[in-house]
Amino acid sequence: MSGDALSQDPAELAKRIDTTRAHPARVYDVFLGGKDNYPADRAAAAAALAANPRGYLDVRHNRDFMRRAVNRLAEQDGIRQFLDIGTGLPTAENVHQIAQRVQPDSRVVYVDNDPVVLAHARALLTSGPEGRTDYIDADFKSPAQILDQAAKTLDFDQPIALCLVAILHFVEDEEAYPIVRDLVEALPVGSRLVLSHLTDEMHPGPARAVQRTYTERGFTFVFRSRTEVERFFGEVSGVELDAPGVVPAHLWHPGPAPAPPAIDAEDFESLDDIEKIRYRDINDVTDDDINVYGATGTKVS
């Protein structure tokens, strides 16, 4: 286990945390039932939920897509290295837990630039004895820095799965496509790209209602169509899409999601709408609920 970023002075780290403004990683944490968030984040999540009462399914199925993708790459393809950029706050079943359950010697590097994520990053570094994890405090828009630091843990002569899960819709086109190209170019043949992305192509009404609640809070929020998501693969990075291509996240090699925590019916009804989310079964989903694409691809040359 390593993680030089964790040596930062706690007082200096605290100065970086703005609790008065919502942050995407912390709003995501709210929808996943986490506790590492602030009133501004919960207010943003509540506004999004009011705009689309079943919108939490996008967040939860995005996370479940990541679980299935990492498990599939480790189990069926033998991938033992993962570079997870835009990690978010630690939650149940982080990438290293999924990968190391299948391949105990897996190495995982997490990357995020939110100081709250950094403050809780030790939970991401609980590697099994045969594997290794690291955390990089860096911005997605600094690919050279990410690659340089990741090379301390990952072997760039062996395949690496680059995980860009629910991060690219926070980046405008003029930066997003070149950054993905730069990251993939550094990976060896046989590496994989794991990508998910919000879209307004399937159900524009509720998707755009949620978008408004975030842009009002200062978030960059870029919806992309299936064709625009496909560009991150062949046209931009030379990565060949795996079957079934770019599809709604819940339809990517679907399988039952883990059951939610048990709770007494009376206790459940006493919770507010946000608190109820972590107890809802996301297997209760229809095609009309999902506004996020998922896909993986293989670097072939």
PDB file of C-alpha atoms in Angstrom:
ATOM      1  CA  MET A   1       0.000   0.000   0.000  1.00  0.00           C
ATOM      2  CA  SER A   2       1.203   3.502  -0.714  1.00  0.00           C
ATOM      3  CA  GLY A   3      -0.276   6.952  -1.157  1.00  0.00           C
ATOM      4  CA  ASP A   4       2.076   9.905  -0.799  1.00  0.00           C
ATOM      5  CA  ALA A   5      -0.898  12.263  -1.111  1.00  0.00           C
ATOM      6  CA  LEU A   6      -2.133  11.097   2.282  1.00  0.00           C
ATOM      7  CA  SER A   7       0.806  12.769   3.999  1.00  0.00           C
ATOM      8  CA  GLN A   8      -0.724  16.196   3.410  1.00  0.00           C
ATOM      9  CA  ASP A   9      -1.123  18.339   6.528  1.00  0.00           C
ATOM     10  CA  PRO A  10      -4.733  17.931   7.777  1.00  0.00           C
ATOM     11  CA  ALA A  11      -5.061  21.667   8.411  1.00  0.00           C
ATOM     12  CA  GLU A  12      -4.004  22.479   4.857  1.00  0.00           C
ATOM     13  CA  LEU A  13      -6.337  19.818   3.523  1.00  0.00           C
ATOM     14  CA  ALA A  14      -9.243  21.270   5.502  1.00  0.00           C
ATOM     15  CA  LYS A  15      -8.655  24.665   3.867  1.00  0.00           C
ATOM     16  CA  ARG A  16      -9.280  23.080   0.449  1.00  0.00           C
ATOM     17  CA  ILE A  17     -12.720  21.791   1.414  1.00  0.00           C
ATOM     18  CA  ASP A  18     -15.539  24.196   0.516  1.00  0.00           C
ATOM     19  CA  THR A  19     -18.594  22.944   2.375  1.00  0.00           C
ATOM     20  CA  THR A  20     -20.793  25.785   1.107  1.00  0.00           C
ATOM     21  CA  ARG A  21     -20.918  24.552  -2.492  1.00  0.00           C
ATOM     22  CA  ALA A  22     -22.042  21.183  -3.779  1.00  0.00           C
ATOM     23  CA  HIS A  23     -19.385  18.958  -5.325  1.00  0.00           C
ATOM     24  CA  PRO A  24     -20.144  16.181  -7.855  1.00  0.00           C
ATOM     25  CA  ALA A  25     -18.281  13.479  -5.892  1.00  0.00           C
ATOM     26  CA  ARG A  26     -20.170  14.315  -2.716  1.00  0.00           C
ATOM     27  CA  VAL A  27     -23.573  14.546  -4.451  1.00  0.00           C
ATOM     28  CA  TYR A  28     -22.838  11.100  -5.910  1.00  0.00           C
ATOM     29  CA  ASP A  29     -22.051   9.942  -2.373  1.00  0.00           C
ATOM     30  CA  VAL A  30     -25.487  11.136  -1.229  1.00  0.00           C
ATOM     31  CA  PHE A  31     -27.209   8.998  -3.865  1.00  0.00           C
ATOM     32  CA  LEU A  32     -25.127   5.972  -2.856  1.00  0.00           C
ATOM     33  CA  GLY A  33     -26.211   6.328   0.765  1.00  0.00           C
ATOM     34  CA  GLY A  34     -22.851   7.633   1.974  1.00  0.00           C
ATOM     35  CA  LYS A  35     -22.174   9.938   4.915  1.00  0.00           C
ATOM     36  CA  ASP A  36     -19.216  11.931   3.592  1.00  0.00           C
ATOM     37  CA  ASN A  37     -21.192  14.910   2.335  1.00  0.00           C
ATOM     38  CA  TYR A  38     -22.512  18.272   3.474  1.00  0.00           C
ATOM     39  CA  PRO A  39     -25.854  20.120   3.500  1.00  0.00           C
ATOM     40  CA  ALA A  40     -25.061  21.785   0.155  1.00  0.00           C
ATOM     41  CA  ASP A  41     -24.502  18.365  -1.412  1.00  0.00           C
ATOM     42  CA  ARG A  42     -27.693  16.959   0.073  1.00  0.00           C
ATOM     43  CA  ALA A  43     -29.613  20.003  -1.162  1.00  0.00           C
ATOM     44  CA  ALA A  44     -28.281  19.425  -4.688  1.00  0.00           C
ATOM     45  CA  ALA A  45     -29.248  15.761  -4.509  1.00  0.00           C
ATOM     46  CA  ALA A  46     -32.716  16.647  -3.206  1.00  0.00           C
ATOM     47  CA  ALA A  47     -33.241  19.121  -6.055  1.00  0.00           C
ATOM     48  CA  ALA A  48     -32.182  16.511  -8.607  1.00  0.00           C
ATOM     49  CA  LEU A  49     -34.498  13.956  -7.015  1.00  0.00           C
ATOM     50  CA  ALA A  50     -37.393  16.425  -7.130  1.00  0.00           C
ATOM     51  CA  ALA A  51     -36.705  16.986 -10.832  1.00  0.00           C
ATOM     52  CA  ASN A  52     -36.577  13.231 -11.524  1.00  0.00           C
ATOM     53  CA  PRO A  53     -37.851  11.071  -8.627  1.00  0.00           C
ATOM     54  CA  ARG A  54     -36.311   7.909 -10.116  1.00  0.00           C
ATOM     55  CA  GLY A  55     -33.095   9.612 -11.138  1.00  0.00           C
ATOM     56  CA  TYR A  56     -31.228   7.868  -8.331  1.00  0.00           C
ATOM     57  CA  LEU A  57     -31.375   4.774 -10.555  1.00  0.00           C
ATOM     58  CA  ASP A  58     -28.912   6.420 -12.957  1.00  0.00           C
ATOM     59  CA  VAL A  59     -26.383   6.812 -10.152  1.00  0.00           C
ATOM     60  CA  ARG A  60     -26.928   3.378  -8.682  1.00  0.00           C
ATOM     61  CA  HIS A  61     -26.903   1.585 -12.060  1.00  0.00           C
ATOM     62  CA  ASN A  62     -23.830   3.518 -13.100  1.00  0.00           C
ATOM     63  CA  ARG A  63     -22.104   2.123 -10.027  1.00  0.00           C
ATOM     64  CA  ASP A  64     -23.402  -1.361 -10.745  1.00  0.00           C
ATOM     65  CA  PHE A  65     -22.124  -1.117 -14.334  1.00  0.00           C
ATOM     66  CA  MET A  66     -18.683  -0.402 -12.888  1.00  0.00           C
ATOM     67  CA  ARG A  67     -18.971  -3.422 -10.594  1.00  0.00           C
ATOM     68  CA  ARG A  68     -19.914  -5.740 -13.444  1.00  0.00           C
ATOM     69  CA  ALA A  69     -17.271  -4.330 -15.794  1.00  0.00           C
ATOM     70  CA  VAL A  70     -14.390  -4.661 -13.331  1.00  0.00           C
ATOM     71  CA  ASN A  71     -15.513  -8.142 -12.323  1.00  0.00           C
ATOM     72  CA  ARG A  72     -15.829  -9.226 -15.974  1.00  0.00           C
ATOM     73  CA  LEU A  73     -12.415  -7.840 -16.967  1.00  0.00           C
ATOM     74  CA  ALA A  74     -10.730  -9.501 -14.008  1.00  0.00           C
ATOM     75  CA  GLU A  75     -12.558 -12.816 -14.243  1.00  0.00           C
ATOM     76  CA  GLN A  76     -12.882 -13.391 -17.991  1.00  0.00           C
ATOM     77  CA  ASP A  77      -9.978 -11.377 -19.386  1.00  0.00           C
ATOM     78  CA  GLY A  78      -7.420 -11.682 -16.598  1.00  0.00           C
ATOM     79  CA  ILE A  79      -6.902  -7.920 -16.236  1.00  0.00           C
ATOM     80  CA  ARG A  80      -4.859  -7.248 -13.100  1.00  0.00           C
ATOM     81  CA  GLN A  81      -4.259  -3.495 -13.313  1.00  0.00           C
ATOM     82  CA  PHE A  82      -6.816  -0.696 -13.036  1.00  0.00           C
ATOM     83  CA  LEU A  83      -6.451   3.086 -13.286  1.00  0.00           C
ATOM     84  CA  ASP A  84      -9.658   4.607 -11.878  1.00  0.00           C
ATOM     85  CA  ILE A  85      -9.886   8.356 -12.594  1.00  0.00           C
ATOM     86  CA  GLY A  86     -12.644  10.348 -10.923  1.00  0.00           C
ATOM     87  CA  THR A  87     -12.827   7.793  -8.150  1.00  0.00           C
ATOM     88  CA  GLY A  88     -15.252   9.567  -5.858  1.00  0.00           C
ATOM     89  CA  LEU A  89     -15.687   8.835  -2.195  1.00  0.00           C
ATOM     90  CA  PRO A  90     -15.001   5.330  -0.886  1.00  0.00           C
ATOM     91  CA  THR A  91     -18.127   3.190  -0.822  1.00  0.00           C
ATOM     92  CA  ALA A  92     -19.049  -0.469  -0.679  1.00  0.00           C
ATOM     93  CA  GLU A  93     -17.265  -2.508  -3.336  1.00  0.00           C
ATOM     94  CA  ASN A  94     -14.499  -0.238  -4.540  1.00  0.00           C
ATOM     95  CA  VAL A  95     -12.533  -1.278  -7.639  1.00  0.00           C
ATOM     96  CA  HIS A  96      -9.727  -2.978  -5.708  1.00  0.00           C
ATOM     97  CA  GLN A  97     -12.192  -5.025  -3.651  1.00  0.00           C
ATOM     98  CA  ILE A  98     -13.933  -6.284  -6.787  1.00  0.00           C
ATOM     99  CA  ALA A  99     -10.735  -6.975  -8.724  1.00  0.00           C
ATOM    100  CA  GLN A 100      -8.766  -8.536  -5.886  1.00  0.00           C
ATOM    101  CA  ARG A 101     -11.586 -10.899  -5.019  1.00  0.00           C
ATOM    102  CA  VAL A 102     -11.051 -12.406  -8.489  1.00  0.00           C
ATOM    103  CA  GLN A 103      -7.344 -11.680  -9.009  1.00  0.00           C
ATOM    104  CA  PRO A 104      -5.730 -11.225  -5.559  1.00  0.00           C
ATOM    105  CA  ASP A 105      -2.557  -9.698  -7.026  1.00  0.00           C
ATOM    106  CA  SER A 106      -4.435  -6.900  -8.789  1.00  0.00           C
ATOM    107  CA  ARG A 107      -2.993  -3.389  -8.652  1.00  0.00           C
ATOM    108  CA  VAL A 108      -5.319  -0.387  -8.555  1.00  0.00           C
ATOM    109  CA  VAL A 109      -4.539   3.330  -8.733  1.00  0.00           C
ATOM    110  CA  TYR A 110      -7.286   5.767  -7.788  1.00  0.00           C
ATOM    111  CA  VAL A 111      -7.277   9.386  -8.970  1.00  0.00           C
ATOM    112  CA  ASP A 112      -9.419  12.304  -7.760  1.00  0.00           C
ATOM    113  CA  ASN A 113      -8.973  15.977  -6.991  1.00  0.00           C
ATOM    114  CA  ASP A 114     -11.667  16.478  -4.349  1.00  0.00           C
ATOM    115  CA  PRO A 115     -10.050  17.113  -0.942  1.00  0.00           C
ATOM    116  CA  VAL A 116     -12.927  15.309   0.779  1.00  0.00           C
ATOM    117  CA  VAL A 117     -12.090  12.203  -1.270  1.00  0.00           C
ATOM    118  CA  LEU A 118      -8.442  12.618  -0.276  1.00  0.00           C
ATOM    119  CA  ALA A 119      -9.423  12.932   3.385  1.00  0.00           C
ATOM    120  CA  HIS A 120     -11.153   9.548   3.217  1.00  0.00           C
ATOM    121  CA  ALA A 121      -8.773   7.886   0.756  1.00  0.00           C
ATOM    122  CA  ARG A 122      -7.221   5.524   3.304  1.00  0.00           C
ATOM    123  CA  ALA A 123     -10.322   3.386   2.848  1.00  0.00           C
ATOM    124  CA  LEU A 124      -9.248   2.969  -0.791  1.00  0.00           C
ATOM    125  CA  LEU A 125      -5.817   1.684   0.205  1.00  0.00           C
ATOM    126  CA  THR A 126      -6.833  -1.438   2.117  1.00  0.00           C
ATOM    127  CA  SER A 127      -5.263  -3.752  -0.439  1.00  0.00           C
ATOM    128  CA  GLY A 128      -5.099  -7.476   0.020  1.00  0.00           C
ATOM    129  CA  PRO A 129      -1.600  -8.808   0.835  1.00  0.00           C
ATOM    130  CA  GLU A 130      -0.875  -9.922  -2.726  1.00  0.00           C
ATOM    131  CA  GLY A 131      -2.081  -6.755  -4.467  1.00  0.00           C
ATOM    132  CA  ARG A 132      -1.356  -3.078  -4.220  1.00  0.00           C
ATOM    133  CA  THR A 133      -3.329   0.166  -4.273  1.00  0.00           C
ATOM    134  CA  ASP A 134      -2.380   3.819  -4.509  1.00  0.00           C
ATOM    135  CA  TYR A 135      -4.195   7.155  -4.516  1.00  0.00           C
ATOM    136  CA  ILE A 136      -3.197  10.159  -6.647  1.00  0.00           C
ATOM    137  CA  ASP A 137      -4.452  13.627  -5.757  1.00  0.00           C
ATOM    138  CA  ALA A 138      -4.698  15.065  -9.279  1.00  0.00           C
ATOM    139  CA  ASP A 139      -7.112  16.593 -11.765  1.00  0.00           C
ATOM    140  CA  PHE A 140      -8.416  14.638 -14.771  1.00  0.00           C
ATOM    141  CA  LYS A 141      -7.226  17.566 -16.882  1.00  0.00           C
ATOM    142  CA  SER A 142      -3.585  16.761 -15.980  1.00  0.00           C
ATOM    143  CA  PRO A 143      -3.061  13.438 -17.796  1.00  0.00           C
ATOM    144  CA  ALA A 144       0.737  13.690 -17.849  1.00  0.00           C
ATOM    145  CA  GLN A 145       0.852  14.050 -14.057  1.00  0.00           C
ATOM    146  CA  ILE A 146      -1.562  11.147 -13.620  1.00  0.00           C
ATOM    147  CA  LEU A 147       0.410   8.845 -15.907  1.00  0.00           C
ATOM    148  CA  ASP A 148       3.745   9.752 -14.313  1.00  0.00           C
ATOM    149  CA  GLN A 149       2.519   9.014 -10.801  1.00  0.00           C
ATOM    150  CA  ALA A 150       0.538   5.926 -11.800  1.00  0.00           C
ATOM    151  CA  ALA A 151       3.716   4.384 -13.200  1.00  0.00           C
ATOM    152  CA  LYS A 152       5.012   4.068  -9.621  1.00  0.00           C
ATOM    153  CA  THR A 153       2.383   1.371  -9.014  1.00  0.00           C
ATOM    154  CA  LEU A 154       1.263   0.094 -12.413  1.00  0.00           C
ATOM    155  CA  ASP A 155       3.387  -1.723 -14.994  1.00  0.00           C
ATOM    156  CA  PHE A 156       2.821   0.070 -18.304  1.00  0.00           C
ATOM    157  CA  ASP A 157       4.227  -2.906 -20.192  1.00  0.00           C
ATOM    158  CA  GLN A 158       1.198  -4.963 -19.147  1.00  0.00           C
ATOM    159  CA  PRO A 159      -2.516  -4.346 -19.903  1.00  0.00           C
ATOM    160  CA  ILE A 160      -4.276  -1.733 -17.789  1.00  0.00           C
ATOM    161  CA  ALA A 161      -7.997  -1.022 -17.531  1.00  0.00           C
ATOM    162  CA  LEU A 162      -8.598   2.722 -17.637  1.00  0.00           C
ATOM    163  CA  CYS A 163     -11.852   3.446 -15.778  1.00  0.00           C
ATOM    164  CA  LEU A 164     -13.593   6.719 -16.671  1.00  0.00           C
ATOM    165  CA  VAL A 165     -16.889   6.124 -14.906  1.00  0.00           C
ATOM    166  CA  ALA A 166     -19.287   9.082 -14.758  1.00  0.00           C
ATOM    167  CA  ILE A 167     -16.560  11.685 -15.139  1.00  0.00           C
ATOM    168  CA  LEU A 168     -16.583  12.812 -18.774  1.00  0.00           C
ATOM    169  CA  HIS A 169     -19.952  14.593 -18.577  1.00  0.00           C
ATOM    170  CA  PHE A 170     -18.204  17.130 -16.326  1.00  0.00           C
ATOM    171  CA  VAL A 171     -15.698  18.018 -19.075  1.00  0.00           C
ATOM    172  CA  GLU A 172     -16.275  20.042 -22.257  1.00  0.00           C
ATOM    173  CA  ASP A 173     -15.512  18.527 -25.674  1.00  0.00           C
ATOM    174  CA  GLU A 174     -12.364  20.545 -26.356  1.00  0.00           C
ATOM    175  CA  GLU A 175     -10.700  18.985 -23.304  1.00  0.00           C
ATOM    176  CA  ALA A 176     -12.482  15.639 -22.912  1.00  0.00           C
ATOM    177  CA  TYR A 177     -11.583  14.010 -26.227  1.00  0.00           C
ATOM    178  CA  PRO A 178      -7.878  14.983 -26.273  1.00  0.00           C
ATOM    179  CA  ILE A 179      -7.395  13.903 -22.641  1.00  0.00           C
ATOM    180  CA  VAL A 180      -8.887  10.472 -23.291  1.00  0.00           C
ATOM    181  CA  ARG A 181      -6.651  10.135 -26.352  1.00  0.00           C
ATOM    182  CA  ASP A 182      -3.550  11.080 -24.316  1.00  0.00           C
ATOM    183  CA  LEU A 183      -4.392   8.603 -21.553  1.00  0.00           C
ATOM    184  CA  VAL A 184      -5.097   5.705 -23.909  1.00  0.00           C
ATOM    185  CA  GLU A 185      -1.985   6.374 -26.009  1.00  0.00           C
ATOM    186  CA  ALA A 186       0.137   5.682 -22.927  1.00  0.00           C
ATOM    187  CA  LEU A 187      -1.412   2.243 -22.378  1.00  0.00           C
ATOM    188  CA  PRO A 188      -0.058  -0.967 -23.913  1.00  0.00           C
ATOM    189  CA  VAL A 189      -1.945  -3.070 -26.459  1.00  0.00           C
ATOM    190  CA  GLY A 190      -4.522  -5.272 -24.740  1.00  0.00           C
ATOM    191  CA  SER A 191      -5.487  -2.520 -22.304  1.00  0.00           C
ATOM    192  CA  ARG A 192      -9.139  -1.732 -21.767  1.00  0.00           C
ATOM    193  CA  LEU A 193     -11.298   1.379 -21.545  1.00  0.00           C
ATOM    194  CA  VAL A 194     -14.271   1.299 -19.134  1.00  0.00           C
ATOM    195  CA  LEU A 195     -16.522   4.295 -19.672  1.00  0.00           C
ATOM    196  CA  SER A 196     -19.950   5.506 -18.574  1.00  0.00           C
ATOM    197  CA  HIS A 197     -21.642   8.776 -19.493  1.00  0.00           C
ATOM    198  CA  LEU A 198     -24.917  10.571 -18.837  1.00  0.00           C
ATOM    199  CA  THR A 199     -27.086  11.389 -21.852  1.00  0.00           C
ATOM    200  CA  ASP A 200     -30.297  13.251 -22.699  1.00  0.00           C
ATOM    201  CA  GLU A 201     -30.765  11.143 -25.822  1.00  0.00           C
ATOM    202  CA  MET A 202     -33.090   8.550 -24.320  1.00  0.00           C
ATOM    203  CA  HIS A 203     -35.367  10.587 -22.032  1.00  0.00           C
ATOM    204  CA  PRO A 204     -34.625  14.286 -22.568  1.00  0.00           C
ATOM    205  CA  GLY A 205     -37.313  15.689 -20.258  1.00  0.00           C
ATOM    206  CA  PRO A 206     -36.202  14.285 -16.891  1.00  0.00           C
ATOM    207  CA  ALA A 207     -32.516  14.293 -17.864  1.00  0.00           C
ATOM    208  CA  ARG A 208     -32.498  18.003 -18.693  1.00  0.00           C
ATOM    209  CA  ALA A 209     -34.510  18.820 -15.574  1.00  0.00           C
ATOM    210  CA  VAL A 210     -31.753  17.231 -13.491  1.00  0.00           C
ATOM    211  CA  GLN A 211     -29.086  18.989 -15.558  1.00  0.00           C
ATOM    212  CA  ARG A 212     -30.622  22.364 -14.696  1.00  0.00           C
ATOM    213  CA  THR A 213     -30.404  21.658 -10.968  1.00  0.00           C
ATOM    214  CA  TYR A 214     -26.664  20.999 -11.326  1.00  0.00           C
ATOM    215  CA  THR A 215     -25.770  23.836 -13.688  1.00  0.00           C
ATOM    216  CA  GLU A 216     -27.536  26.238 -11.328  1.00  0.00           C
ATOM    217  CA  ARG A 217     -24.964  25.152  -8.748  1.00  0.00           C
ATOM    218  CA  GLY A 218     -22.023  25.846 -11.036  1.00  0.00           C
ATOM    219  CA  PHE A 219     -21.313  22.327 -12.358  1.00  0.00           C
ATOM    220  CA  THR A 220     -20.152  21.797 -15.918  1.00  0.00           C
ATOM    221  CA  PHE A 221     -22.610  19.235 -17.236  1.00  0.00           C
ATOM    222  CA  VAL A 222     -22.295  17.953 -20.804  1.00  0.00           C
ATOM    223  CA  PHE A 223     -24.744  15.374 -22.126  1.00  0.00           C
ATOM    224  CA  ARG A 224     -23.494  13.294 -25.057  1.00  0.00           C
ATOM    225  CA  SER A 225     -25.329  11.084 -27.536  1.00  0.00           C
ATOM    226  CA  ARG A 226     -24.439   7.455 -28.228  1.00  0.00           C
ATOM    227  CA  THR A 227     -22.476   8.576 -31.299  1.00  0.00           C
ATOM    228  CA  GLU A 228     -20.560  11.140 -29.240  1.00  0.00           C
ATOM    229  CA  VAL A 229     -19.772   8.539 -26.578  1.00  0.00           C
ATOM    230  CA  GLU A 230     -18.595   6.122 -29.280  1.00  0.00           C
ATOM    231  CA  ARG A 231     -16.105   8.796 -30.382  1.00  0.00           C
ATOM    232  CA  PHE A 232     -14.141   8.216 -27.158  1.00  0.00           C
ATOM    233  CA  PHE A 233     -13.369   4.775 -28.496  1.00  0.00           C
ATOM    234  CA  GLY A 234     -12.491   4.223 -32.176  1.00  0.00           C
ATOM    235  CA  GLU A 235     -12.255   7.736 -33.582  1.00  0.00           C
ATOM    236  CA  VAL A 236     -10.418   9.379 -30.667  1.00  0.00           C
ATOM    237  CA  SER A 237      -8.403   6.663 -28.975  1.00  0.00           C
ATOM    238  CA  GLY A 238      -8.187   3.733 -31.379  1.00  0.00           C
ATOM    239  CA  VAL A 239      -9.962   1.483 -28.885  1.00  0.00           C
ATOM    240  CA  GLU A 240     -12.222  -1.187 -30.377  1.00  0.00           C
ATOM    241  CA  LEU A 241     -15.621  -1.388 -28.704  1.00  0.00           C
ATOM    242  CA  ASP A 242     -16.419  -4.645 -26.952  1.00  0.00           C
ATOM    243  CA  ALA A 243     -19.872  -6.221 -27.358  1.00  0.00           C
ATOM    244  CA  PRO A 244     -22.574  -5.049 -26.872  1.00  0.00           C
ATOM    245  CA  GLY A 245     -21.173  -1.572 -27.661  1.00  0.00           C
ATOM    246  CA  VAL A 246     -22.482   1.634 -26.114  1.00  0.00           C
ATOM    247  CA  VAL A 247     -25.753   0.732 -24.406  1.00  0.00           C
ATOM    248  CA  PRO A 248     -27.875   1.887 -21.469  1.00  0.00           C
ATOM    249  CA  ALA A 249     -25.893   0.959 -18.370  1.00  0.00           C
ATOM    250  CA  HIS A 250     -28.403  -1.543 -17.013  1.00  0.00           C
ATOM    251  CA  LEU A 251     -28.307  -3.458 -20.327  1.00  0.00           C
ATOM    252  CA  TRP A 252     -24.510  -3.897 -20.422  1.00  0.00           C
ATOM    253  CA  HIS A 253     -24.066  -7.617 -19.673  1.00  0.00           C
ATOM    254  CA  PRO A 254     -26.996  -7.380 -17.244  1.00  0.00           C
ATOM    255  CA  GLY A 255     -27.276  -9.359 -14.073  1.00  0.00           C
ATOM    256  CA  PRO A 256     -28.972  -8.951 -10.714  1.00  0.00           C
ATOM    257  CA  ALA A 257     -27.651  -6.138  -8.571  1.00  0.00           C
ATOM    258  CA  PRO A 258     -26.817  -6.810  -4.908  1.00  0.00           C
ATOM    259  CA  ALA A 259     -29.825  -6.582  -2.604  1.00  0.00           C
ATOM    260  CA  PRO A 260     -30.162  -3.378  -0.557  1.00  0.00           C
ATOM    261  CA  PRO A 261     -29.762  -3.361   3.231  1.00  0.00           C
ATOM    262  CA  ALA A 262     -32.752  -4.702   5.150  1.00  0.00           C
ATOM    263  CA  ILE A 263     -34.937  -2.248   7.039  1.00  0.00           C
ATOM    264  CA  ASP A 264     -38.232  -2.450   8.905  1.00  0.00           C
ATOM    265  CA  ALA A 265     -41.139  -1.019   6.868  1.00  0.00           C
ATOM    266  CA  GLU A 266     -42.082   1.435   9.614  1.00  0.00           C
ATOM    267  CA  ASP A 267     -38.522   2.686   9.920  1.00  0.00           C
ATOM    268  CA  PHE A 268     -38.313   3.039   6.133  1.00  0.00           C
ATOM    269  CA  GLU A 269     -41.419   5.228   6.000  1.00  0.00           C
ATOM    270  CA  SER A 270     -39.974   7.520   8.646  1.00  0.00           C
ATOM    271  CA  LEU A 271     -37.030   8.423   6.389  1.00  0.00           C
ATOM    272  CA  ASP A 272     -36.935  11.349   3.986  1.00  0.00           C
ATOM    273  CA  ASP A 273     -36.750  10.722   0.232  1.00  0.00           C
ATOM    274  CA  ILE A 274     -32.959  10.994   0.115  1.00  0.00           C
ATOM    275  CA  GLU A 275     -32.443   8.602   3.027  1.00  0.00           C
ATOM    276  CA  LYS A 276     -34.806   6.056   1.451  1.00  0.00           C
ATOM    277  CA  ILE A 277     -32.608   5.683  -1.631  1.00  0.00           C
ATOM    278  CA  ARG A 278     -30.028   3.366  -0.061  1.00  0.00           C
ATOM    279  CA  TYR A 279     -32.784   0.913   0.871  1.00  0.00           C
ATOM    280  CA  ARG A 280     -34.453   0.799  -2.545  1.00  0.00           C
ATOM    281  CA  ASP A 281     -33.892  -2.257  -4.746  1.00  0.00           C
ATOM    282  CA  ILE A 282     -32.359  -1.136  -8.040  1.00  0.00           C
ATOM    283  CA  ASN A 283     -33.427  -4.396  -9.667  1.00  0.00           C
ATOM    284  CA  ASP A 284     -36.744  -2.554  -9.898  1.00  0.00           C
ATOM    285  CA  VAL A 285     -35.748  -0.690 -13.074  1.00  0.00           C
ATOM    286  CA  THR A 286     -37.212  -0.139 -16.535  1.00  0.00           C
ATOM    287  CA  ASP A 287     -35.688   1.211 -19.733  1.00  0.00           C
ATOM    288  CA  ASP A 288     -37.534   4.488 -19.058  1.00  0.00           C
ATOM    289  CA  ASP A 289     -35.511   5.038 -15.871  1.00  0.00           C
ATOM    290  CA  ILE A 290     -31.983   5.094 -17.270  1.00  0.00           C
ATOM    291  CA  ASN A 291     -30.112   8.034 -18.833  1.00  0.00           C
ATOM    292  CA  VAL A 292     -26.554   6.724 -18.653  1.00  0.00           C
ATOM    293  CA  TYR A 293     -24.572   4.796 -21.254  1.00  0.00           C
ATOM    294  CA  GLY A 294     -21.948   2.189 -20.423  1.00  0.00           C
ATOM    295  CA  ALA A 295     -19.315   0.528 -22.584  1.00  0.00           C
ATOM    296  CA  THR A 296     -15.907  -1.102 -22.565  1.00  0.00           C
ATOM    297  CA  GLY A 297     -13.325  -1.411 -25.317  1.00  0.00           C
ATOM    298  CA  THR A 298      -9.959  -2.998 -26.095  1.00  0.00           C
ATOM    299  CA  LYS A 299      -6.796  -1.275 -27.321  1.00  0.00           C
ATOM    300  CA  VAL A 300      -5.799  -3.357 -30.333  1.00  0.00           C
ATOM    301  CA  SER A 301      -2.837  -1.409 -31.718  1.00  0.00           C
TER     302      SER A 301
END
